[in-house]
Amino acid sequence: MQRKQFLKSLGLSSLVVPLLQQSCSKGDDPATSSGSCTTTPSETEGPFPTKNPSTLEMVDIRSDRTGLPFTIKITIQNKNNSCAVLQGAIVDIWHCDKDGYYSEYGGTSMQTVDYTSVHFLRGRQVTDSNGLVGFTSIFPGWYSSRAPHIHVHIYNASGTSLLVTQIAFPSDVTDLVYTTATQYYTKGKQDTYNSTDNVFSDSVDEELATVTGNMTDGYVLTHTINVSA
Amino acid sequence: MKGLIRLCYTKIIDAASTGVWEKYVFEDTYREFFMQAQFYNQQQQYTTFREILESNPKADQLHYLVSTAAMGYLRQLNGRIPDVANVSGKLCLPFRNFKFEILHSHVKEKDQHKVAIHFYSEVLTWIDMVNGLILFAEGDQRDAYSRNVMMETDMLSLRNNLRISAFQPFVQPSLQRLEIPGSIPHAIEETV
């Protein structure tokens, strides 16, 4: 919606147009054609609010986190429609940083409107006509007792949960990254592998991603998730 | 001069809120609550935020997660605490910090959704009370005050949901000398 239409829909156009025109002249807009001046609103009216998406909705979820470049490509398919790709699904992902830490969140702790470093490696996208979402991130690190993973929560377009799952990594890639890209990853090899991980051990075949790339350009993860929509 | 303060204004937003900004925050934070709460309530056993929180303490993360739907609207405020106006009717309190709190919500009944946003002002210099109004200046003006420099001030009445949330009393450097044994007691009168 255009800003003018939007403001008109809110009944605010008569308040804004005189400000923009710097005068009370007649205009084409019916709302200002009476020829009478409209009182300039006081500041307590505040800025005119506009519809604003969640700050989770972003492709580049790195924020201030450093690590090996990493692209995440997830395709969503619908089991209830012969595994055709599912357009319009909402996909949330989150994963830990190179040191194994998640965004600092929880409770009602103080936040800052212009400071984003508490808000990292967590994002939301809507699947396109190919059922695909993509994120720009950093290769995740690991933390004790868990194999490296990405959390995924998939919703239908109205926000109803379809699936909560996790994506596993091939261990040859993680071993290589954690022992080679030591400018980022300082803990060495992970302490838990998919075969002994309490989440992946019984289902890794369906949850294991394809991860390709190299230590110079970074890695690309591709994975397909089937939901019942 | 009394000292440095921060003011905290608590804004409650619920189904009865009427402003355009408030309605956006209400609608979008409810949708975010509805979506994110499902992660902590995967068997869909519970309906209210309190029930979900009692069954799964990790649902405490919902305060933060749901705040992501409000962040864009908070940035639209351009760093001024809403609703709190000076005696001329102008918004007068700069802020960057806030806390977002889900007071109550329900996964099926949107009308039960209720959130609080606690806005914390930047540091203000509290100079005095004049006719029941707080006389203050933005920022830390202790240096200007000590050097007897004219400073720009503003006046504000306290109102519901507005409180002084932090206070640091002002101690003039010359007063600090009084702590030295043997200083002259009536120096308090001379320096204040």
PDB file of N, CA, C and O in Angstrom, chain A residues 4-60:
ATOM      1  N   LYS A   4       0.522   7.269   1.056  1.00  0.00           N
ATOM      2  CA  LYS A   4      -0.614   8.188   1.045  1.00  0.00           C
ATOM      3  C   LYS A   4      -1.923   7.435   1.278  1.00  0.00           C
ATOM      4  O   LYS A   4      -2.773   7.848   2.056  1.00  0.00           O
ATOM      5  N   GLN A   5      -2.035   6.288   0.569  1.00  0.00           N
ATOM      6  CA  GLN A   5      -3.241   5.485   0.739  1.00  0.00           C
ATOM      7  C   GLN A   5      -3.342   4.975   2.162  1.00  0.00           C
ATOM      8  O   GLN A   5      -4.400   4.971   2.760  1.00  0.00           O
ATOM      9  N   PHE A   6      -2.189   4.589   2.661  1.00  0.00           N
ATOM     10  CA  PHE A   6      -2.173   4.036   4.008  1.00  0.00           C
ATOM     11  C   PHE A   6      -2.636   5.091   5.017  1.00  0.00           C
ATOM     12  O   PHE A   6      -3.482   4.849   5.865  1.00  0.00           O
ATOM     13  N   LEU A   7      -2.062   6.289   4.889  1.00  0.00           N
ATOM     14  CA  LEU A   7      -2.430   7.342   5.822  1.00  0.00           C
ATOM     15  C   LEU A   7      -3.900   7.701   5.684  1.00  0.00           C
ATOM     16  O   LEU A   7      -4.592   7.936   6.666  1.00  0.00           O
ATOM     17  N   LYS A   8      -4.363   7.668   4.428  1.00  0.00           N
ATOM     18  CA  LYS A   8      -5.767   7.994   4.209  1.00  0.00           C
ATOM     19  C   LYS A   8      -6.651   6.973   4.899  1.00  0.00           C
ATOM     20  O   LYS A   8      -7.673   7.302   5.496  1.00  0.00           O
ATOM     21  N   SER A   9      -6.204   5.709   4.807  1.00  0.00           N
ATOM     22  CA  SER A   9      -7.000   4.658   5.431  1.00  0.00           C
ATOM     23  C   SER A   9      -7.080   4.847   6.936  1.00  0.00           C
ATOM     24  O   SER A   9      -7.993   4.385   7.590  1.00  0.00           O
ATOM     25  N   LEU A  10      -6.087   5.529   7.470  1.00  0.00           N
ATOM     26  CA  LEU A  10      -6.097   5.770   8.911  1.00  0.00           C
ATOM     27  C   LEU A  10      -6.793   7.091   9.243  1.00  0.00           C
ATOM     28  O   LEU A  10      -6.898   7.460  10.402  1.00  0.00           O
ATOM     29  N   GLY A  11      -7.211   7.812   8.210  1.00  0.00           N
ATOM     30  CA  GLY A  11      -7.832   9.109   8.441  1.00  0.00           C
ATOM     31  C   GLY A  11      -6.816  10.165   8.815  1.00  0.00           C
ATOM     32  O   GLY A  11      -7.140  11.165   9.449  1.00  0.00           O
ATOM     33  N   LEU A  12      -5.571   9.972   8.432  1.00  0.00           N
ATOM     34  CA  LEU A  12      -4.516  10.881   8.863  1.00  0.00           C
ATOM     35  C   LEU A  12      -4.036  11.798   7.753  1.00  0.00           C
ATOM     36  O   LEU A  12      -3.232  12.684   7.997  1.00  0.00           O
ATOM     37  N   SER A  13      -4.519  11.588   6.529  1.00  0.00           N
ATOM     38  CA  SER A  13      -3.956  12.349   5.428  1.00  0.00           C
ATOM     39  C   SER A  13      -4.149  13.842   5.628  1.00  0.00           C
ATOM     40  O   SER A  13      -3.313  14.643   5.269  1.00  0.00           O
ATOM     41  N   SER A  14      -5.258  14.231   6.248  1.00  0.00           N
ATOM     42  CA  SER A  14      -5.495  15.651   6.427  1.00  0.00           C
ATOM     43  C   SER A  14      -4.500  16.241   7.421  1.00  0.00           C
ATOM     44  O   SER A  14      -4.270  17.436   7.436  1.00  0.00           O
ATOM     45  N   LEU A  15      -3.924  15.393   8.245  1.00  0.00           N
ATOM     46  CA  LEU A  15      -2.940  15.888   9.207  1.00  0.00           C
ATOM     47  C   LEU A  15      -1.571  16.022   8.575  1.00  0.00           C
ATOM     48  O   LEU A  15      -0.798  16.891   8.913  1.00  0.00           O
ATOM     49  N   VAL A  16      -1.270  15.162   7.628  1.00  0.00           N
ATOM     50  CA  VAL A  16       0.089  15.091   7.115  1.00  0.00           C
ATOM     51  C   VAL A  16       0.312  16.011   5.931  1.00  0.00           C
ATOM     52  O   VAL A  16       1.328  16.671   5.848  1.00  0.00           O
ATOM     53  N   VAL A  17      -0.653  16.080   5.031  1.00  0.00           N
ATOM     54  CA  VAL A  17      -0.435  16.823   3.797  1.00  0.00           C
ATOM     55  C   VAL A  17      -0.026  18.266   4.039  1.00  0.00           C
ATOM     56  O   VAL A  17       0.917  18.746   3.414  1.00  0.00           O
ATOM     57  N   PRO A  18      -0.680  19.011   4.941  1.00  0.00           N
ATOM     58  CA  PRO A  18      -0.232  20.386   5.150  1.00  0.00           C
ATOM     59  C   PRO A  18       1.231  20.458   5.579  1.00  0.00           C
ATOM     60  O   PRO A  18       1.947  21.379   5.203  1.00  0.00           O
ATOM     61  N   LEU A  19       1.679  19.475   6.327  1.00  0.00           N
ATOM     62  CA  LEU A  19       3.073  19.487   6.756  1.00  0.00           C
ATOM     63  C   LEU A  19       3.980  19.319   5.561  1.00  0.00           C
ATOM     64  O   LEU A  19       5.001  19.985   5.434  1.00  0.00           O
ATOM     65  N   LEU A  20       3.599  18.420   4.664  1.00  0.00           N
ATOM     66  CA  LEU A  20       4.439  18.140   3.510  1.00  0.00           C
ATOM     67  C   LEU A  20       4.470  19.333   2.567  1.00  0.00           C
ATOM     68  O   LEU A  20       5.470  19.645   1.957  1.00  0.00           O
ATOM     69  N   GLN A  21       3.333  19.994   2.429  1.00  0.00           N
ATOM     70  CA  GLN A  21       3.256  21.091   1.473  1.00  0.00           C
ATOM     71  C   GLN A  21       3.741  22.410   2.067  1.00  0.00           C
ATOM     72  O   GLN A  21       3.862  23.399   1.362  1.00  0.00           O
ATOM     73  N   GLN A  22       3.964  22.405   3.353  1.00  0.00           N
ATOM     74  CA  GLN A  22       4.393  23.616   4.033  1.00  0.00           C
ATOM     75  C   GLN A  22       3.397  24.762   3.856  1.00  0.00           C
ATOM     76  O   GLN A  22       3.749  25.916   3.880  1.00  0.00           O
ATOM     77  N   SER A  23       2.153  24.448   3.555  1.00  0.00           N
ATOM     78  CA  SER A  23       1.149  25.505   3.421  1.00  0.00           C
ATOM     79  C   SER A  23      -0.218  24.878   3.582  1.00  0.00           C
ATOM     80  O   SER A  23      -0.357  23.671   3.699  1.00  0.00           O
ATOM     81  N   CYS A  24      -1.244  25.696   3.562  1.00  0.00           N
ATOM     82  CA  CYS A  24      -2.600  25.181   3.670  1.00  0.00           C
ATOM     83  C   CYS A  24      -3.306  25.265   2.327  1.00  0.00           C
ATOM     84  O   CYS A  24      -4.508  25.474   2.245  1.00  0.00           O
ATOM     85  N   SER A  25      -2.581  25.171   1.227  1.00  0.00           N
ATOM     86  CA  SER A  25      -3.175  25.310  -0.092  1.00  0.00           C
ATOM     87  C   SER A  25      -4.099  24.156  -0.405  1.00  0.00           C
ATOM     88  O   SER A  25      -3.960  23.065   0.136  1.00  0.00           O
ATOM     89  N   LYS A  26      -5.051  24.415  -1.311  1.00  0.00           N
ATOM     90  CA  LYS A  26      -5.961  23.357  -1.725  1.00  0.00           C
ATOM     91  C   LYS A  26      -5.196  22.323  -2.546  1.00  0.00           C
ATOM     92  O   LYS A  26      -4.281  22.635  -3.285  1.00  0.00           O
ATOM     93  N   GLY A  27      -5.599  21.117  -2.436  1.00  0.00           N
ATOM     94  CA  GLY A  27      -4.947  20.068  -3.205  1.00  0.00           C
ATOM     95  C   GLY A  27      -5.983  19.175  -3.843  1.00  0.00           C
ATOM     96  O   GLY A  27      -7.188  19.364  -3.665  1.00  0.00           O
ATOM     97  N   ASP A  28      -5.514  18.195  -4.600  1.00  0.00           N
ATOM     98  CA  ASP A  28      -6.437  17.274  -5.241  1.00  0.00           C
ATOM     99  C   ASP A  28      -7.042  16.297  -4.243  1.00  0.00           C
ATOM    100  O   ASP A  28      -8.077  15.712  -4.492  1.00  0.00           O
ATOM    101  N   ASP A  29      -6.323  16.096  -3.172  1.00  0.00           N
ATOM    102  CA  ASP A  29      -6.797  15.135  -2.186  1.00  0.00           C
ATOM    103  C   ASP A  29      -8.078  15.666  -1.544  1.00  0.00           C
ATOM    104  O   ASP A  29      -8.094  16.758  -0.991  1.00  0.00           O
ATOM    105  N   PRO A  30      -9.167  14.894  -1.667  1.00  0.00           N
ATOM    106  CA  PRO A  30     -10.428  15.365  -1.097  1.00  0.00           C
ATOM    107  C   PRO A  30     -10.313  15.741   0.376  1.00  0.00           C
ATOM    108  O   PRO A  30     -11.015  16.615   0.850  1.00  0.00           O
ATOM    109  N   ALA A  31      -9.401  15.065   1.048  1.00  0.00           N
ATOM    110  CA  ALA A  31      -9.288  15.307   2.479  1.00  0.00           C
ATOM    111  C   ALA A  31      -8.786  16.707   2.775  1.00  0.00           C
ATOM    112  O   ALA A  31      -8.941  17.201   3.877  1.00  0.00           O
ATOM    113  N   THR A  32      -8.153  17.365   1.802  1.00  0.00           N
ATOM    114  CA  THR A  32      -7.608  18.693   2.071  1.00  0.00           C
ATOM    115  C   THR A  32      -8.293  19.769   1.233  1.00  0.00           C
ATOM    116  O   THR A  32      -7.857  20.892   1.202  1.00  0.00           O
ATOM    117  N   SER A  33      -9.356  19.413   0.550  1.00  0.00           N
ATOM    118  CA  SER A  33      -9.946  20.349  -0.399  1.00  0.00           C
ATOM    119  C   SER A  33     -10.934  21.312   0.246  1.00  0.00           C
ATOM    120  O   SER A  33     -11.542  22.118  -0.429  1.00  0.00           O
ATOM    121  N   SER A  34     -11.095  21.242   1.547  1.00  0.00           N
ATOM    122  CA  SER A  34     -12.045  22.138   2.176  1.00  0.00           C
ATOM    123  C   SER A  34     -11.518  23.562   2.203  1.00  0.00           C
ATOM    124  O   SER A  34     -12.265  24.505   2.354  1.00  0.00           O
ATOM    125  N   GLY A  35     -10.214  23.726   2.052  1.00  0.00           N
ATOM    126  CA  GLY A  35      -9.639  25.054   2.044  1.00  0.00           C
ATOM    127  C   GLY A  35      -9.377  25.588   3.422  1.00  0.00           C
ATOM    128  O   GLY A  35      -8.794  26.648   3.585  1.00  0.00           O
ATOM    129  N   SER A  36      -9.768  24.866   4.442  1.00  0.00           N
ATOM    130  CA  SER A  36      -9.498  25.332   5.796  1.00  0.00           C
ATOM    131  C   SER A  36      -8.250  24.666   6.330  1.00  0.00           C
ATOM    132  O   SER A  36      -7.963  23.516   6.029  1.00  0.00           O
ATOM    133  N   CYS A  37      -7.524  25.406   7.103  1.00  0.00           N
ATOM    134  CA  CYS A  37      -6.292  24.856   7.656  1.00  0.00           C
ATOM    135  C   CYS A  37      -6.614  23.809   8.707  1.00  0.00           C
ATOM    136  O   CYS A  37      -7.599  23.926   9.433  1.00  0.00           O
ATOM    137  N   THR A  38      -5.766  22.799   8.762  1.00  0.00           N
ATOM    138  CA  THR A  38      -5.900  21.773   9.782  1.00  0.00           C
ATOM    139  C   THR A  38      -4.810  21.990  10.817  1.00  0.00           C
ATOM    140  O   THR A  38      -3.669  22.255  10.456  1.00  0.00           O
ATOM    141  N   THR A  39      -5.199  21.874  12.045  1.00  0.00           N
ATOM    142  CA  THR A  39      -4.224  22.103  13.098  1.00  0.00           C
ATOM    143  C   THR A  39      -3.072  21.116  13.004  1.00  0.00           C
ATOM    144  O   THR A  39      -3.293  19.912  12.856  1.00  0.00           O
ATOM    145  N   THR A  40      -1.878  21.618  13.076  1.00  0.00           N
ATOM    146  CA  THR A  40      -0.711  20.740  13.088  1.00  0.00           C
ATOM    147  C   THR A  40      -0.726  19.938  14.381  1.00  0.00           C
ATOM    148  O   THR A  40      -0.925  20.506  15.455  1.00  0.00           O
ATOM    149  N   PRO A  41      -0.553  18.626  14.272  1.00  0.00           N
ATOM    150  CA  PRO A  41      -0.623  17.824  15.495  1.00  0.00           C
ATOM    151  C   PRO A  41       0.548  18.123  16.421  1.00  0.00           C
ATOM    152  O   PRO A  41       1.638  18.454  15.961  1.00  0.00           O
ATOM    153  N   SER A  42       0.305  18.020  17.683  1.00  0.00           N
ATOM    154  CA  SER A  42       1.416  18.174  18.622  1.00  0.00           C
ATOM    155  C   SER A  42       2.270  16.916  18.563  1.00  0.00           C
ATOM    156  O   SER A  42       1.863  15.891  18.029  1.00  0.00           O
ATOM    157  N   GLU A  43       3.434  16.995  19.142  1.00  0.00           N
ATOM    158  CA  GLU A  43       4.356  15.856  19.064  1.00  0.00           C
ATOM    159  C   GLU A  43       3.850  14.641  19.801  1.00  0.00           C
ATOM    160  O   GLU A  43       4.323  13.549  19.577  1.00  0.00           O
ATOM    161  N   THR A  44       2.905  14.855  20.723  1.00  0.00           N
ATOM    162  CA  THR A  44       2.427  13.695  21.468  1.00  0.00           C
ATOM    163  C   THR A  44       1.719  12.704  20.561  1.00  0.00           C
ATOM    164  O   THR A  44       1.510  11.569  20.927  1.00  0.00           O
ATOM    165  N   GLU A  45       1.331  13.134  19.354  1.00  0.00           N
ATOM    166  CA  GLU A  45       0.780  12.188  18.385  1.00  0.00           C
ATOM    167  C   GLU A  45       1.840  11.164  17.978  1.00  0.00           C
ATOM    168  O   GLU A  45       1.527  10.072  17.552  1.00  0.00           O
ATOM    169  N   GLY A  46       3.071  11.613  18.108  1.00  0.00           N
ATOM    170  CA  GLY A  46       4.177  10.708  17.807  1.00  0.00           C
ATOM    171  C   GLY A  46       4.357  10.534  16.313  1.00  0.00           C
ATOM    172  O   GLY A  46       3.599  11.075  15.515  1.00  0.00           O
ATOM    173  N   PRO A  47       5.364   9.776  15.918  1.00  0.00           N
ATOM    174  CA  PRO A  47       5.539   9.481  14.501  1.00  0.00           C
ATOM    175  C   PRO A  47       4.377   8.619  14.024  1.00  0.00           C
ATOM    176  O   PRO A  47       3.775   7.894  14.809  1.00  0.00           O
ATOM    177  N   PHE A  48       4.060   8.733  12.747  1.00  0.00           N
ATOM    178  CA  PHE A  48       2.932   7.957  12.245  1.00  0.00           C
ATOM    179  C   PHE A  48       3.350   6.503  12.095  1.00  0.00           C
ATOM    180  O   PHE A  48       4.265   6.191  11.340  1.00  0.00           O
ATOM    181  N   PRO A  49       2.704   5.623  12.814  1.00  0.00           N
ATOM    182  CA  PRO A  49       3.133   4.230  12.788  1.00  0.00           C
ATOM    183  C   PRO A  49       2.801   3.561  11.465  1.00  0.00           C
ATOM    184  O   PRO A  49       1.792   3.873  10.831  1.00  0.00           O
ATOM    185  N   THR A  50       3.647   2.690  11.049  1.00  0.00           N
ATOM    186  CA  THR A  50       3.402   1.885   9.860  1.00  0.00           C
ATOM    187  C   THR A  50       3.596   0.423  10.220  1.00  0.00           C
ATOM    188  O   THR A  50       4.331   0.092  11.149  1.00  0.00           O
ATOM    189  N   LYS A  51       2.938  -0.425   9.454  1.00  0.00           N
ATOM    190  CA  LYS A  51       3.051  -1.862   9.685  1.00  0.00           C
ATOM    191  C   LYS A  51       4.510  -2.281   9.570  1.00  0.00           C
ATOM    192  O   LYS A  51       5.194  -1.892   8.622  1.00  0.00           O
ATOM    193  N   ASN A  52       4.975  -3.048  10.515  1.00  0.00           N
ATOM    194  CA  ASN A  52       6.397  -3.368  10.539  1.00  0.00           C
ATOM    195  C   ASN A  52       6.584  -4.848  10.850  1.00  0.00           C
ATOM    196  O   ASN A  52       6.032  -5.342  11.824  1.00  0.00           O
ATOM    197  N   PRO A  53       7.356  -5.552  10.041  1.00  0.00           N
ATOM    198  CA  PRO A  53       7.515  -6.981  10.298  1.00  0.00           C
ATOM    199  C   PRO A  53       8.387  -7.233  11.527  1.00  0.00           C
ATOM    200  O   PRO A  53       9.141  -6.361  11.956  1.00  0.00           O
ATOM    201  N   SER A  54       8.282  -8.436  12.029  1.00  0.00           N
ATOM    202  CA  SER A  54       9.150  -8.852  13.124  1.00  0.00           C
ATOM    203  C   SER A  54      10.608  -8.694  12.722  1.00  0.00           C
ATOM    204  O   SER A  54      10.974  -8.902  11.562  1.00  0.00           O
ATOM    205  N   THR A  55      11.436  -8.327  13.693  1.00  0.00           N
ATOM    206  CA  THR A  55      12.867  -8.214  13.387  1.00  0.00           C
ATOM    207  C   THR A  55      13.497  -9.578  13.130  1.00  0.00           C
ATOM    208  O   THR A  55      14.654  -9.674  12.760  1.00  0.00           O
ATOM    209  N   LEU A  56      12.711 -10.640  13.317  1.00  0.00           N
ATOM    210  CA  LEU A  56      13.227 -11.967  12.960  1.00  0.00           C
ATOM    211  C   LEU A  56      13.291 -12.145  11.445  1.00  0.00           C
ATOM    212  O   LEU A  56      14.028 -12.981  10.938  1.00  0.00           O
ATOM    213  N   GLU A  57      12.502 -11.375  10.718  1.00  0.00           N
ATOM    214  CA  GLU A  57      12.395 -11.580   9.269  1.00  0.00           C
ATOM    215  C   GLU A  57      13.591 -10.977   8.558  1.00  0.00           C
ATOM    216  O   GLU A  57      13.588  -9.810   8.180  1.00  0.00           O
ATOM    217  N   MET A  58      14.620 -11.775   8.411  1.00  0.00           N
ATOM    218  CA  MET A  58      15.802 -11.311   7.697  1.00  0.00           C
ATOM    219  C   MET A  58      16.535 -12.495   7.079  1.00  0.00           C
ATOM    220  O   MET A  58      16.433 -13.616   7.561  1.00  0.00           O
ATOM    221  N   VAL A  59      17.247 -12.182   6.012  1.00  0.00           N
ATOM    222  CA  VAL A  59      18.023 -13.201   5.321  1.00  0.00           C
ATOM    223  C   VAL A  59      19.408 -13.327   5.962  1.00  0.00           C
ATOM    224  O   VAL A  59      19.885 -14.432   6.224  1.00  0.00           O
ATOM    225  N   ASP A  60      20.045 -12.189   6.215  1.00  0.00           N
ATOM    226  CA  ASP A  60      21.370 -12.194   6.830  1.00  0.00           C
ATOM    227  C   ASP A  60      21.196 -12.172   8.339  1.00  0.00           C
ATOM    228  O   ASP A  60      20.824 -11.152   8.931  1.00  0.00           O
TER     229      ASP A  60
END
